Amino acid sequence: MIFDTKRHPKTELFLRKAVRELSQADPVLAGLIRQVGPCKLGMRRRNGYFRSLVEAILYQQLTAKAAESILARFRALYPSRSFPTAEGIDRTPGSQLRAAGISSQKISYLKDLSRLTLNGSFPLRRVSLLEDEEVIRHLCQVKGIGRWTAEMFMIFTLGRPDVLPASDLGIQKAVQRLYGMKTLPSPQALEHFGERWKPYRSVAAWYLWAGTDGNALGRPQPPAP
């Protein structure tokens, strides 16, 4: 598991090892790693799991700028909280959420996530104990959460080290450009291609995002609906 560098010294050691072994295994990726610099992956505390899923839903199919604007208006509905709780979202009328710029479809997703969390049928605390594919199955119980969103959660929230979001458009484009492919690789082709990056595919994915258009932060791009 990848630990938050601010709280656990093992994170930096792990990432150094991952970068070293990826560079040895793939000379092309090694060039990108040198260009981008140190990897900045980490994970959130367990009480941030609900927040991560809410943000993932809000960001779906939007540019980062548009999503950040909606997220700010959404959070402003709950001024007494650092971030809205499941109970708070469940009690908020849909009209208020729509006024914050959230689509009716995403409102239904947020309500579903909140209700499942409140009634105990979606226990987020146990997610960190599950294997990767079990995490995906567990999260996909919620409306609006598919495999891509679950993979983002595993990489950026749980800190799982070996996840390759093969349907991510940003990664597909980066691989096509970096490796001189004539066509965009399919998810299946990318899964096969990414075997060379095991067991550090999350780190490889971060570098592929970070190297896209010189974006050192790395911005995942969900598959088209």
GROMACS .gro file of C-alpha atoms in nm:
model
  225
    1MET     CA    1   0.000   0.000   0.000
    2ILE     CA    2   0.113   0.358  -0.067
    3PHE     CA    3   0.110   0.567   0.249
    4ASP     CA    4   0.069   0.943   0.276
    5THR     CA    5   0.416   1.096   0.279
    6LYS     CA    6   0.312   1.349   0.542
    7ARG     CA    7   0.225   1.073   0.787
    8HIS     CA    8   0.437   0.772   0.703
    9PRO     CA    9   0.804   0.760   0.602
   10LYS     CA   10   0.755   0.431   0.415
   11THR     CA   11   0.579   0.616   0.133
   12GLU     CA   12   0.890   0.787   0.005
   13LEU     CA   13   1.092   0.467   0.025
   14PHE     CA   14   0.823   0.274  -0.162
   15LEU     CA   15   0.794   0.534  -0.437
   16ARG     CA   16   1.170   0.548  -0.485
   17LYS     CA   17   1.178   0.171  -0.526
   18ALA     CA   18   0.883   0.179  -0.766
   19VAL     CA   19   1.044   0.450  -0.979
   20ARG     CA   20   1.375   0.267  -0.988
   21GLU     CA   21   1.222  -0.065  -1.092
   22LEU     CA   22   0.989   0.092  -1.348
   23SER     CA   23   1.284   0.276  -1.503
   24GLN     CA   24   1.479  -0.047  -1.528
   25ALA     CA   25   1.187  -0.238  -1.679
   26ASP     CA   26   1.081   0.026  -1.933
   27PRO     CA   27   1.338   0.267  -2.086
   28VAL     CA   28   1.064   0.471  -2.255
   29LEU     CA   29   0.879   0.528  -1.930
   30ALA     CA   30   1.216   0.604  -1.767
   31GLY     CA   31   1.249   0.908  -1.994
   32LEU     CA   32   0.907   1.034  -1.887
   33ILE     CA   33   0.995   0.979  -1.521
   34ARG     CA   34   1.309   1.192  -1.561
   35GLN     CA   35   1.104   1.463  -1.730
   36VAL     CA   36   0.827   1.476  -1.469
   37GLY     CA   37   1.033   1.427  -1.152
   38PRO     CA   38   0.932   1.273  -0.817
   39CYS     CA   39   0.599   1.091  -0.787
   40LYS     CA   40   0.353   1.252  -0.546
   41LEU     CA   41   0.104   0.974  -0.487
   42GLY     CA   42  -0.043   0.929  -0.140
   43MET     CA   43  -0.369   0.828   0.026
   44ARG     CA   44  -0.641   0.975   0.243
   45ARG     CA   45  -0.736   0.890   0.597
   46ARG     CA   46  -1.023   0.647   0.638
   47ASN     CA   47  -1.266   0.925   0.731
   48GLY     CA   48  -1.198   1.077   0.388
   49TYR     CA   49  -1.344   0.781   0.197
   50PHE     CA   50  -1.697   0.924   0.172
   51ARG     CA   51  -1.561   1.261   0.064
   52SER     CA   52  -1.349   1.100  -0.208
   53LEU     CA   53  -1.650   0.923  -0.358
   54VAL     CA   54  -1.864   1.238  -0.346
   55GLU     CA   55  -1.592   1.433  -0.524
   56ALA     CA   56  -1.546   1.155  -0.779
   57ILE     CA   57  -1.916   1.168  -0.865
   58LEU     CA   58  -1.914   1.547  -0.896
   59TYR     CA   59  -1.608   1.542  -1.124
   60GLN     CA   60  -1.749   1.284  -1.367
   61GLN     CA   61  -1.762   1.405  -1.730
   62LEU     CA   62  -1.658   1.761  -1.640
   63THR     CA   63  -1.346   1.966  -1.691
   64ALA     CA   64  -1.145   2.021  -1.375
   65LYS     CA   65  -1.234   2.392  -1.375
   66ALA     CA   66  -1.609   2.330  -1.405
   67ALA     CA   67  -1.601   2.056  -1.141
   68GLU     CA   68  -1.406   2.272  -0.896
   69SER     CA   69  -1.662   2.551  -0.934
   70ILE     CA   70  -1.954   2.315  -0.866
   71LEU     CA   71  -1.771   2.155  -0.574
   72ALA     CA   72  -1.716   2.499  -0.417
   73ARG     CA   73  -2.087   2.585  -0.448
   74PHE     CA   74  -2.183   2.242  -0.316
   75ARG     CA   75  -1.962   2.283  -0.008
   76ALA     CA   76  -2.101   2.631   0.051
   77LEU     CA   77  -2.440   2.470   0.120
   78TYR     CA   78  -2.289   2.332   0.441
   79PRO     CA   79  -2.100   2.625   0.600
   80SER     CA   80  -2.072   2.461   0.942
   81ARG     CA   81  -1.889   2.158   0.802
   82SER     CA   82  -1.545   2.116   0.649
   83PHE     CA   83  -1.719   1.875   0.409
   84PRO     CA   84  -2.083   1.758   0.385
   85THR     CA   85  -2.179   1.441   0.570
   86ALA     CA   86  -2.396   1.161   0.435
   87GLU     CA   87  -2.676   1.273   0.666
   88GLY     CA   88  -2.645   1.632   0.546
   89ILE     CA   89  -2.661   1.536   0.179
   90ASP     CA   90  -2.956   1.304   0.239
   91ARG     CA   91  -3.152   1.586   0.404
   92THR     CA   92  -3.072   1.849   0.142
   93PRO     CA   93  -3.356   1.911  -0.105
   94GLY     CA   94  -3.273   1.832  -0.464
   95SER     CA   95  -3.362   2.189  -0.563
   96GLN     CA   96  -3.076   2.324  -0.349
   97LEU     CA   97  -2.831   2.079  -0.500
   98ARG     CA   98  -2.947   2.170  -0.852
   99ALA     CA   99  -2.897   2.537  -0.769
  100ALA     CA  100  -2.533   2.453  -0.694
  101GLY     CA  101  -2.498   2.328  -1.051
  102ILE     CA  102  -2.531   1.954  -0.987
  103SER     CA  103  -2.723   1.759  -1.250
  104SER     CA  104  -3.034   1.563  -1.157
  105GLN     CA  105  -2.853   1.239  -1.240
  106LYS     CA  106  -2.561   1.319  -1.011
  107ILE     CA  107  -2.801   1.424  -0.735
  108SER     CA  108  -2.955   1.076  -0.751
  109TYR     CA  109  -2.604   0.928  -0.728
  110LEU     CA  110  -2.516   1.139  -0.423
  111LYS     CA  111  -2.844   1.054  -0.254
  112ASP     CA  112  -2.794   0.683  -0.320
  113LEU     CA  113  -2.440   0.691  -0.182
  114SER     CA  114  -2.555   0.883   0.127
  115ARG     CA  115  -2.849   0.654   0.203
  116LEU     CA  116  -2.647   0.335   0.159
  117THR     CA  117  -2.381   0.479   0.388
  118LEU     CA  118  -2.635   0.580   0.652
  119ASN     CA  119  -2.826   0.250   0.658
  120GLY     CA  120  -2.508   0.048   0.691
  121SER     CA  121  -2.547  -0.150   0.369
  122PHE     CA  122  -2.240   0.020   0.224
  123PRO     CA  123  -1.976   0.006   0.502
  124LEU     CA  124  -1.688   0.218   0.373
  125ARG     CA  125  -1.462   0.135   0.667
  126ARG     CA  126  -1.410  -0.221   0.552
  127VAL     CA  127  -1.315  -0.125   0.196
  128SER     CA  128  -0.947  -0.100   0.281
  129LEU     CA  129  -0.949  -0.467   0.387
  130LEU     CA  130  -1.071  -0.593   0.049
  131GLU     CA  131  -0.870  -0.716  -0.250
  132ASP     CA  132  -0.866  -0.487  -0.554
  133GLU     CA  133  -1.141  -0.663  -0.752
  134GLU     CA  134  -1.352  -0.690  -0.438
  135VAL     CA  135  -1.318  -0.314  -0.387
  136ILE     CA  136  -1.447  -0.257  -0.739
  137ARG     CA  137  -1.746  -0.488  -0.687
  138HIS     CA  138  -1.823  -0.325  -0.353
  139LEU     CA  139  -1.810   0.032  -0.484
  140CYS     CA  140  -2.007  -0.047  -0.799
  141GLN     CA  141  -2.311  -0.121  -0.580
  142VAL     CA  142  -2.367   0.254  -0.573
  143LYS     CA  143  -2.543   0.424  -0.864
  144GLY     CA  144  -2.299   0.637  -1.059
  145ILE     CA  145  -1.988   0.451  -0.949
  146GLY     CA  146  -1.837   0.235  -1.221
  147ARG     CA  147  -1.504   0.066  -1.264
  148TRP     CA  148  -1.316   0.385  -1.357
  149THR     CA  149  -1.436   0.571  -1.047
  150ALA     CA  150  -1.353   0.270  -0.830
  151GLU     CA  151  -1.003   0.258  -0.978
  152MET     CA  152  -0.951   0.628  -0.904
  153PHE     CA  153  -1.059   0.560  -0.546
  154MET     CA  154  -0.813   0.272  -0.515
  155ILE     CA  155  -0.521   0.477  -0.649
  156PHE     CA  156  -0.577   0.817  -0.489
  157THR     CA  157  -0.764   0.726  -0.170
  158LEU     CA  158  -0.666   0.371  -0.072
  159GLY     CA  159  -0.316   0.405  -0.216
  160ARG     CA  160  -0.323   0.070  -0.397
  161PRO     CA  161   0.009   0.038  -0.584
  162ASP     CA  162  -0.085  -0.184  -0.879
  163VAL     CA  163  -0.396  -0.042  -1.047
  164LEU     CA  164  -0.406   0.042  -1.419
  165PRO     CA  165  -0.723   0.227  -1.530
  166ALA     CA  166  -0.715   0.090  -1.884
  167SER     CA  167  -1.032   0.275  -1.991
  168ASP     CA  168  -0.889   0.615  -1.893
  169LEU     CA  169  -0.859   0.835  -2.202
  170GLY     CA  170  -0.565   1.028  -2.062
  171ILE     CA  171  -0.361   0.713  -2.016
  172GLN     CA  172  -0.462   0.578  -2.356
  173LYS     CA  173  -0.353   0.901  -2.527
  174ALA     CA  174  -0.029   0.916  -2.330
  175VAL     CA  175   0.064   0.558  -2.422
  176GLN     CA  176  -0.020   0.616  -2.788
  177ARG     CA  177   0.199   0.928  -2.801
  178LEU     CA  178   0.484   0.803  -2.584
  179TYR     CA  179   0.521   0.467  -2.758
  180GLY     CA  180   0.446   0.587  -3.111
  181MET     CA  181   0.131   0.382  -3.165
  182LYS     CA  182  -0.071   0.451  -3.480
  183THR     CA  183  -0.406   0.413  -3.305
  184LEU     CA  184  -0.540   0.465  -2.957
  185PRO     CA  185  -0.495   0.140  -2.759
  186SER     CA  186  -0.814  -0.033  -2.649
  187PRO     CA  187  -0.862  -0.106  -2.279
  188GLN     CA  188  -0.782  -0.471  -2.347
  189ALA     CA  189  -0.465  -0.385  -2.541
  190LEU     CA  190  -0.359  -0.143  -2.269
  191GLU     CA  191  -0.410  -0.407  -2.000
  192HIS     CA  192  -0.177  -0.638  -2.191
  193PHE     CA  193   0.074  -0.359  -2.261
  194GLY     CA  194   0.077  -0.256  -1.895
  195GLU     CA  195   0.192  -0.598  -1.775
  196ARG     CA  196   0.548  -0.462  -1.797
  197TRP     CA  197   0.471  -0.214  -1.517
  198LYS     CA  198   0.359  -0.468  -1.255
  199PRO     CA  199   0.355  -0.446  -0.955
  200TYR     CA  200   0.369  -0.065  -0.977
  201ARG     CA  201   0.100   0.015  -1.232
  202SER     CA  202  -0.051   0.292  -1.018
  203VAL     CA  203   0.282   0.474  -1.022
  204ALA     CA  204   0.315   0.422  -1.398
  205ALA     CA  205  -0.039   0.557  -1.445
  206TRP     CA  206   0.045   0.866  -1.240
  207TYR     CA  207   0.345   0.941  -1.460
  208LEU     CA  208   0.141   0.892  -1.776
  209TRP     CA  209  -0.116   1.142  -1.648
  210ALA     CA  210   0.153   1.380  -1.530
  211GLY     CA  211   0.330   1.377  -1.864
  212THR     CA  212   0.017   1.458  -2.064
  213ASP     CA  213   0.058   1.804  -2.217
  214GLY     CA  214   0.325   1.880  -1.961
  215ASN     CA  215   0.074   1.858  -1.677
  216ALA     CA  216   0.284   1.774  -1.374
  217LEU     CA  217  -0.022   1.724  -1.152
  218GLY     CA  218  -0.171   1.442  -1.352
  219ARG     CA  219  -0.539   1.463  -1.445
  220PRO     CA  220  -0.736   1.143  -1.496
  221GLN     CA  221  -0.978   1.148  -1.790
  222PRO     CA  222  -1.281   0.921  -1.754
  223PRO     CA  223  -1.397   0.718  -2.053
  224ALA     CA  224  -1.669   0.866  -2.270
  225PRO     CA  225  -2.021   0.770  -2.156
   0.00000   0.00000   0.00000
